[in-house]
Short mmCIF file of C-alpha atoms and ligand atoms in Angstrom, two decimals:
data_model
loop_
_atom_site.label_atom_id
_atom_site.label_comp_id
_atom_site.label_asym_id
_atom_site.label_seq_id
_atom_site.Cartn_x
_atom_site.Cartn_y
_atom_site.Cartn_z
CA MET E 48 30.47 -15.65 -15.05
CA GLY E 49 27.24 -14.70 -16.82
CA ARG E 50 25.24 -13.38 -13.94
CA ILE E 51 27.68 -10.71 -12.84
CA PRO E 52 28.26 -8.97 -16.21
CA LEU E 53 24.49 -8.92 -16.63
CA LEU E 54 24.18 -7.24 -13.26
CA LEU E 55 26.79 -4.72 -14.31
CA ILE E 56 24.86 -3.83 -17.43
CA LEU E 57 21.66 -3.64 -15.41
CA PHE E 58 23.36 -1.43 -12.85
CA PHE E 59 24.59 1.08 -15.38
CA ALA E 60 21.33 0.96 -17.28
CA THR E 61 19.26 1.78 -14.17
CA ASN E 62 21.83 4.11 -12.74
CA SER E 63 21.92 6.20 -15.89
CA SER E 64 18.42 7.35 -14.99
CA ILE E 65 20.09 9.55 -12.38
CA ALA E 66 21.78 11.53 -15.10
CA LEU E 67 18.55 11.65 -17.07
CA ALA E 68 16.54 12.50 -13.95
CA GLY E 69 13.61 14.10 -15.69
CA PRO E 70 10.33 14.97 -14.08
CA GLU E 71 9.37 11.30 -13.86
CA ASN E 72 12.34 10.06 -11.93
CA LEU E 73 11.70 6.52 -10.68
CA SER E 74 15.25 5.77 -9.59
CA ILE E 75 15.85 3.83 -6.40
CA PHE E 76 19.30 5.48 -6.35
CA ASP E 77 17.85 8.89 -5.65
CA PRO E 78 15.88 8.52 -2.38
CA VAL E 79 14.10 11.45 -0.72
CA SER E 80 12.71 9.44 2.20
CA PRO E 81 14.28 7.68 5.19
CA ALA E 82 12.26 4.63 4.16
CA ALA E 83 14.06 4.47 0.80
CA THR E 84 17.63 5.38 1.75
CA PRO E 85 18.44 2.06 3.52
CA ILE E 86 17.32 0.19 0.41
CA ARG E 87 19.72 2.15 -1.78
CA ASP E 88 22.51 1.70 0.78
CA LEU E 89 21.93 -2.04 0.99
CA PHE E 90 22.01 -2.32 -2.78
CA MET E 91 25.28 -0.41 -2.92
CA LEU E 92 26.84 -2.59 -0.23
CA VAL E 93 25.83 -5.86 -1.90
CA PHE E 94 26.87 -4.50 -5.25
CA GLY E 95 30.23 -3.40 -3.86
CA VAL E 96 30.95 -6.80 -2.32
CA ILE E 97 30.01 -8.77 -5.43
CA GLY E 98 31.90 -6.20 -7.50
CA ILE E 99 35.11 -6.92 -5.59
CA ILE E 100 34.54 -10.69 -5.93
CA PHE E 101 33.97 -10.19 -9.63
CA VAL E 102 37.19 -8.25 -10.10
CA ILE E 103 39.23 -10.78 -8.14
CA THR E 104 37.87 -13.92 -9.85
CA GLU E 105 37.78 -12.48 -13.36
CA GLY E 106 41.21 -10.90 -12.80
CA ALA E 107 42.65 -14.26 -11.75
CA LEU E 108 41.07 -15.91 -14.77
CA ILE E 109 42.43 -13.36 -17.25
CA TRP E 110 45.82 -13.31 -15.57
CA SER E 111 46.18 -17.10 -15.82
CA ILE E 112 44.97 -17.14 -19.42
CA ILE E 113 47.70 -14.69 -20.37
CA ARG E 114 50.41 -15.91 -18.03
CA TYR E 115 50.04 -19.61 -18.82
CA ARG E 116 49.10 -19.45 -22.48
CA ALA E 117 50.56 -22.50 -24.22
CA LYS E 118 53.67 -21.44 -26.11
CA GLY E 119 54.85 -24.92 -27.02
CA ASP E 120 56.89 -24.92 -23.86
CA GLU E 121 55.62 -27.78 -21.64
CA THR E 122 57.80 -26.70 -18.72
CA LYS E 123 55.73 -23.50 -18.24
CA GLU E 124 52.62 -25.34 -16.99
CA PRO E 125 51.21 -23.76 -13.81
CA PRO E 126 52.19 -25.49 -10.58
CA GLN E 127 49.38 -27.85 -9.45
CA VAL E 128 48.18 -27.92 -5.87
CA TYR E 129 46.28 -30.96 -4.62
CA GLY E 130 44.80 -31.63 -1.22
CA SER E 131 45.95 -28.44 0.49
CA ASN E 132 43.89 -28.16 3.66
CA PRO E 133 44.49 -24.43 4.30
CA ILE E 134 43.34 -23.53 0.77
CA GLU E 135 40.24 -25.77 0.94
CA VAL E 136 39.27 -24.29 4.30
CA ALA E 137 39.87 -20.73 3.11
CA TRP E 138 37.66 -20.95 0.05
CA THR E 139 34.90 -22.61 2.05
CA VAL E 140 34.99 -20.29 5.04
CA ILE E 141 35.41 -16.94 3.26
CA PRO E 142 32.26 -17.30 1.09
CA ILE E 143 30.28 -18.48 4.14
CA ILE E 144 31.34 -15.37 6.06
CA ILE E 145 30.45 -13.12 3.11
CA VAL E 146 27.02 -14.72 2.60
CA PHE E 147 26.28 -14.65 6.31
CA THR E 148 27.27 -11.00 6.64
CA LEU E 149 25.08 -10.01 3.69
CA PHE E 150 22.25 -12.05 5.20
CA LEU E 151 22.55 -10.22 8.53
CA VAL E 152 22.73 -6.77 6.96
CA THR E 153 19.74 -7.54 4.74
CA THR E 154 17.60 -8.79 7.62
CA ARG E 155 18.56 -5.77 9.67
CA SER E 156 17.40 -3.46 6.85
CA ILE E 157 14.15 -5.36 6.40
CA TYR E 158 13.37 -5.19 10.13
CA SER E 159 14.34 -1.56 10.47
CA LEU E 160 11.86 -0.64 7.71
CA ASP E 161 9.05 -2.93 8.78
CA MET E 162 6.36 -1.05 10.68
CA GLN E 163 3.01 -2.54 11.60
CA GLU E 164 1.72 0.33 13.72
CA ALA E 165 1.55 3.99 12.77
CA PRO E 166 4.28 5.99 14.54
CA GLU E 167 3.34 8.95 16.73
CA GLY E 168 2.21 11.94 14.71
CA ALA E 169 2.01 10.05 11.41
CA LEU E 170 -0.54 10.81 8.75
CA LYS E 171 -2.64 7.70 8.16
CA VAL E 172 -3.84 6.85 4.67
CA LYS E 173 -5.67 3.85 3.31
CA ALA E 174 -4.58 3.01 -0.23
CA THR E 175 -6.75 0.59 -2.17
CA GLY E 176 -5.66 -0.89 -5.47
CA HIS E 177 -8.45 -1.27 -8.03
CA GLN E 178 -8.17 -2.45 -11.62
CA TRP E 179 -6.66 0.02 -12.70
CA TRP E 180 -6.58 2.96 -10.37
CA TRP E 181 -5.64 3.88 -6.82
CA GLU E 182 -8.05 5.08 -4.18
CA PHE E 183 -6.71 7.07 -1.24
CA GLU E 184 -8.77 7.50 1.91
CA TYR E 185 -7.76 9.73 4.80
CA GLU E 186 -10.26 8.33 7.29
CA ASP E 187 -9.23 10.64 10.14
CA LEU E 188 -9.73 13.64 7.88
CA GLY E 189 -12.83 12.40 6.07
CA ILE E 190 -11.27 12.63 2.61
CA THR E 191 -11.44 10.22 -0.32
CA THR E 192 -9.49 10.82 -3.48
CA ALA E 193 -7.93 8.91 -6.38
CA GLY E 194 -4.67 8.59 -8.28
CA GLU E 195 -2.84 11.38 -6.46
CA LEU E 196 -1.75 11.23 -2.84
CA HIS E 197 -1.13 14.55 -1.11
CA VAL E 198 1.13 14.46 1.94
CA PRO E 199 2.86 17.08 4.09
CA GLU E 200 6.63 17.39 3.72
CA GLY E 201 8.77 15.93 6.51
CA ILE E 202 6.01 14.03 8.31
CA PRO E 203 5.82 10.22 8.36
CA VAL E 204 2.97 8.76 6.34
CA PHE E 205 1.62 5.39 7.35
CA VAL E 206 -0.14 3.64 4.49
CA GLU E 207 -2.56 0.79 4.95
CA LEU E 208 -2.58 -1.21 1.72
CA ARG E 209 -5.58 -3.13 0.45
CA SER E 210 -6.97 -4.44 -2.77
CA ALA E 211 -10.51 -4.35 -4.10
CA ASP E 212 -9.92 -7.13 -6.61
CA VAL E 213 -6.62 -8.76 -7.64
CA ILE E 214 -3.09 -8.37 -6.28
CA HIS E 215 -1.53 -4.96 -6.87
CA SER E 216 1.67 -3.50 -5.51
CA PHE E 217 2.30 0.01 -4.25
CA TRP E 218 5.68 1.30 -5.34
CA VAL E 219 7.02 4.84 -5.27
CA PRO E 220 10.75 4.10 -5.63
CA ARG E 221 12.10 7.37 -4.25
CA LEU E 222 9.94 7.13 -1.12
CA ALA E 223 9.83 3.48 -0.05
CA GLY E 224 10.17 -0.13 -1.09
CA LYS E 225 7.30 -1.93 -2.76
CA ILE E 226 4.60 -3.72 -0.82
CA ASP E 227 1.80 -5.81 -2.30
CA CYS E 228 -1.89 -5.05 -1.94
CA ILE E 229 -3.54 -8.41 -1.42
CA PRO E 230 -7.31 -9.07 -1.38
CA ASN E 231 -8.69 -9.67 2.13
CA ARG E 232 -5.45 -8.67 3.74
CA GLU E 233 -4.01 -5.53 5.19
CA ASN E 234 -0.38 -4.68 4.54
CA HIS E 235 1.51 -1.63 5.69
CA LEU E 236 4.15 0.70 4.42
CA TRP E 237 5.54 4.01 5.58
CA PHE E 238 7.51 6.82 4.04
CA GLN E 239 8.40 10.41 4.70
CA ALA E 240 8.94 12.85 1.87
CA ASP E 241 11.78 15.08 3.01
CA GLU E 242 11.42 17.48 0.11
CA VAL E 243 8.56 19.30 -1.51
CA GLY E 244 7.80 17.74 -4.88
CA THR E 245 5.94 15.16 -6.92
CA TRP E 246 7.13 11.59 -6.56
CA TYR E 247 6.10 9.10 -9.18
CA GLY E 248 5.14 5.52 -8.66
CA GLN E 249 3.49 2.64 -10.34
CA CYS E 250 1.60 -0.53 -9.60
CA ALA E 251 4.38 -3.12 -9.44
CA GLU E 252 2.42 -6.34 -9.69
CA PHE E 253 0.92 -7.32 -13.04
CA CYS E 254 -2.81 -6.91 -12.43
CA GLY E 255 -4.40 -7.05 -15.86
CA SER E 256 -4.25 -5.42 -19.26
CA GLN E 257 -4.03 -1.81 -18.04
CA HIS E 258 -1.53 -2.49 -15.25
CA ALA E 259 0.99 -0.16 -16.89
CA LYS E 260 -1.50 2.72 -16.65
CA MET E 261 -2.03 2.33 -12.93
CA LEU E 262 0.24 5.14 -11.85
CA ILE E 263 0.74 6.85 -8.51
CA ARG E 264 1.67 10.45 -7.83
CA VAL E 265 2.66 11.45 -4.35
CA ILE E 266 2.56 15.20 -3.97
CA SER E 267 4.44 16.45 -0.91
CA GLU E 268 3.75 20.02 0.11
CA LYS E 269 4.64 22.48 2.82
CA GLU E 270 2.35 21.90 5.77
CA VAL E 271 0.29 25.06 5.15
CA ASP E 272 -0.33 24.04 1.56
CA PHE E 273 -1.26 20.56 2.63
CA ASN E 274 -3.67 21.93 5.22
CA SER E 275 -5.39 24.15 2.71
CA TRP E 276 -5.62 21.19 0.32
CA VAL E 277 -7.25 19.21 3.17
CA ALA E 278 -9.67 22.02 3.97
CA ASN E 279 -10.81 22.12 0.35
CA GLN E 280 -11.13 18.34 0.04
CA GLN E 281 -13.29 18.23 3.15
CA LEU E 282 -15.89 20.48 1.55
CA GLN E 283 -18.88 18.94 -0.12
CA ALA E 284 -19.33 19.54 -3.83
CA ALA E 285 -20.01 23.20 -4.54
CA GLU E 286 -23.53 23.93 -5.75
CA ILE E 287 -22.86 26.00 -8.87
CA PRO E 288 -25.75 26.25 -11.34
CA THR E 289 -24.70 25.54 -14.92
CA GLU E 290 -26.44 26.53 -18.11
CA ALA E 291 -27.09 23.04 -19.38
CA ASN E 292 -27.98 21.76 -15.92
CA GLY E 293 -25.31 19.07 -15.99
CA LYS E 294 -26.00 17.90 -12.47
CA GLU E 295 -29.41 16.59 -13.53
CA THR E 296 -27.78 14.79 -16.45
CA PHE E 297 -25.23 13.24 -14.14
CA LEU E 298 -27.91 12.08 -11.71
CA SER E 299 -30.06 10.68 -14.51
CA LEU E 300 -27.29 8.46 -15.86
CA ALA E 301 -25.60 5.34 -14.53
CA CYS E 302 -22.65 7.47 -13.35
CA ILE E 303 -24.17 7.48 -9.85
CA ASN E 304 -23.94 3.69 -9.62
CA CYS E 305 -20.17 3.93 -9.67
CA HIS E 306 -19.17 7.44 -8.58
CA ASN E 307 -19.73 9.36 -5.38
CA ILE E 308 -19.93 13.12 -5.13
CA GLN E 309 -20.09 14.22 -1.51
CA GLY E 310 -23.24 16.16 -0.83
CA VAL E 311 -24.86 14.87 -4.01
CA THR E 312 -24.77 11.09 -4.21
CA THR E 313 -23.06 8.40 -2.17
CA VAL E 314 -24.42 5.12 -3.53
CA GLY E 315 -21.43 4.56 -5.87
CA GLY E 316 -17.94 3.68 -4.75
CA PHE E 317 -16.87 1.35 -7.53
CA GLY E 318 -15.11 4.19 -9.36
CA PRO E 319 -13.13 7.22 -8.14
CA ASP E 320 -14.83 9.80 -5.91
CA LEU E 321 -15.50 12.84 -8.10
CA THR E 322 -16.22 15.46 -5.40
CA HIS E 323 -13.02 17.37 -6.15
CA LEU E 324 -12.17 15.97 -9.57
CA MET E 325 -10.84 19.28 -10.85
CA SER E 326 -8.27 19.51 -8.04
CA ARG E 327 -6.42 16.59 -9.62
CA ASP E 328 -3.68 17.05 -12.22
CA THR E 329 -4.46 13.77 -13.91
CA ILE E 330 -7.38 11.45 -14.52
CA ALA E 331 -7.56 7.66 -14.61
CA SER E 332 -4.65 7.24 -12.16
CA GLY E 333 -2.16 9.24 -14.16
CA ALA E 334 -3.11 7.81 -17.56
CA ALA E 335 -3.88 11.30 -18.90
CA ASN E 336 -3.57 14.94 -17.83
CA ASN E 337 -6.76 16.38 -16.46
CA SER E 338 -7.39 18.70 -19.40
CA THR E 339 -10.73 19.62 -20.92
CA ASP E 340 -9.92 17.61 -24.03
CA ASN E 341 -8.91 14.51 -22.13
CA LEU E 342 -11.90 14.64 -19.83
CA ARG E 343 -14.15 14.92 -22.83
CA LEU E 344 -12.37 12.04 -24.53
CA TRP E 345 -12.80 10.00 -21.35
CA LEU E 346 -16.57 10.58 -21.31
CA GLN E 347 -16.85 9.81 -25.02
CA ASN E 348 -14.97 6.57 -24.65
CA PRO E 349 -12.77 5.65 -21.68
CA ASP E 350 -11.06 3.00 -23.83
CA SER E 351 -9.44 5.73 -25.93
CA ILE E 352 -7.33 6.61 -22.88
CA LYS E 353 -7.24 3.28 -21.07
CA GLU E 354 -8.22 0.34 -23.21
CA GLY E 355 -10.37 -2.02 -21.19
CA ALA E 356 -10.99 0.45 -18.35
CA LEU E 357 -13.75 -0.75 -16.05
CA MET E 358 -15.79 2.34 -16.80
CA PRO E 359 -18.00 1.44 -19.76
CA ASN E 360 -18.43 3.51 -22.88
CA MET E 361 -21.75 5.11 -22.01
CA MET E 362 -22.61 5.98 -25.65
CA LEU E 363 -23.40 9.53 -24.55
CA SER E 364 -24.73 12.09 -27.00
CA ASP E 365 -22.74 15.29 -27.59
CA LYS E 366 -25.41 17.19 -25.72
CA GLU E 367 -25.07 14.94 -22.68
CA ILE E 368 -21.30 15.24 -22.79
CA ASP E 369 -21.51 19.04 -22.97
CA ALA E 370 -23.79 19.08 -19.95
CA LEU E 371 -21.62 16.63 -18.00
CA MET E 372 -18.45 18.56 -18.84
CA GLU E 373 -20.00 21.73 -17.51
CA TYR E 374 -20.95 20.01 -14.30
CA LEU E 375 -17.70 18.10 -13.76
CA GLN E 376 -15.75 21.32 -14.18
CA THR E 377 -17.53 22.83 -11.19
CA LEU E 378 -16.14 20.04 -8.98
CA LYS E 379 -13.11 21.86 -7.68
C1 LIG M 578 -19.64 0.77 -14.18
C2 LIG M 578 -19.13 1.83 -13.38
C3 LIG M 578 -18.96 3.20 -13.94
C4 LIG M 578 -19.91 4.01 -14.54
C5 LIG M 578 -21.35 3.67 -14.86
C6 LIG M 578 -19.25 5.27 -14.78
N1 LIG M 578 -17.97 5.23 -14.37
FE1 LIG M 578 -16.65 6.75 -14.42
N2 LIG M 578 -15.17 5.50 -13.78
C7 LIG M 578 -15.37 4.19 -13.41
C8 LIG M 578 -14.08 3.61 -13.11
C9 LIG M 578 -13.82 2.19 -12.66
C10 LIG M 578 -13.12 4.64 -13.28
C11 LIG M 578 -11.61 4.52 -13.11
C12 LIG M 578 -11.03 3.93 -14.36
C13 LIG M 578 -9.53 3.80 -14.35
O1 LIG M 578 -8.84 4.76 -14.06
O2 LIG M 578 -9.05 2.70 -14.65
C14 LIG M 578 -13.86 5.81 -13.70
C15 LIG M 578 -13.28 7.06 -13.92
C16 LIG M 578 -13.99 8.20 -14.18
C17 LIG M 578 -13.42 9.53 -14.25
C18 LIG M 578 -11.96 9.87 -13.98
C19 LIG M 578 -11.81 10.11 -12.50
C20 LIG M 578 -10.41 10.19 -12.00
O3 LIG M 578 -10.16 10.89 -11.01
O4 LIG M 578 -9.52 9.55 -12.56
C21 LIG M 578 -14.43 10.37 -14.51
C22 LIG M 578 -14.34 11.89 -14.67
C23 LIG M 578 -15.64 9.61 -14.64
N3 LIG M 578 -15.33 8.29 -14.43
C24 LIG M 578 -16.88 10.13 -14.93
C25 LIG M 578 -18.02 9.36 -15.17
C26 LIG M 578 -19.27 9.89 -15.62
C27 LIG M 578 -19.57 11.35 -15.89
C28 LIG M 578 -20.11 8.82 -15.75
C29 LIG M 578 -21.53 8.84 -16.26
C30 LIG M 578 -21.72 9.35 -17.58
C31 LIG M 578 -19.37 7.63 -15.36
N4 LIG M 578 -18.12 8.01 -15.02
C32 LIG M 578 -19.91 6.37 -15.35
C33 LIG M 578 -16.55 3.51 -13.36
C34 LIG M 578 -17.74 3.98 -13.87
CU1 LIG M 579 -2.32 -2.92 -10.23
#
């Protein structure tokens, strides 16, 4: 006993998130991708088998406690069985068969999901974990973005996983299992979003103080919507003059050492590409909505949104922030 009741509690605790399925549903029991369904099915199978074992063993225990409770009548002791070969063989062989079957089914699931080469017609994306944000590069399409991964509905997506610093782990529970991003190594994962929607995920390997704010959003869209998103992302930054001439301010500050803006500056790369910043719903890998207030707060002091973020507090004056805000908001 001990382990199984705990599992039961855990099961109902995690499973209850189905009922509560809010916008940020992270339940592995609610897959929308053929790369996630086998994981749910395997869990259910293993859980079913151990559930039956639990009921049988605990049932036998409770039954014998009640049936053979001492009532001062020595003659009612349970019959003792010693050295019965058939019984010894049965309770050795049955567990071996159960464990072996579960082992085979598990290996089959692992192998069926493992994919080291992109399948025909897949969209290829390179996902790089940084402390504490995600970079997504669509090399074939010439797009670099951050925090939010756009994909077409119903098409397999083949993700190459890397890390720029420490070990991270890419996990979007409703789309696929989790796979680590390891420095100097390339791992792979695939998924296919069979519905239009936003699927939430999270770095699943403790990677430093702001690990919990290293979120992932996968946005699956109808193919036409995806294509128009691609067409916009492929454009260089629009040249829109602003009153306070924010572009000059941006170029005069250290921003350019860390951030790229296609068509403007490409010496950065340490921080997120800002070319189409305003096309994102969130900033800082989902740590805050991309609202005017939050963007401003971020420029004033990134720590107020993500304490310890690797973008320094630039001690900008209000005037500089006004100018930068104007400029950043042209980056659609
Ligand atoms: C030392 C490198 C560095 C400098 C200098 C820097 N940034 Fe950043 N910036 C980062 C990093 C790293 C992030 C991602 C932080 C995170 O999410 O954890 C970031 C995030 C951002 C974001 C949010 C982007 C997104 O999609 O989430 C904006 C906007 C931004 N920086 C603007 C600026 C501006 C404007 C300047 C200049 C005033 C600047 N940064 C200077 C490193 C830097
Ligand atoms: Cu991480």
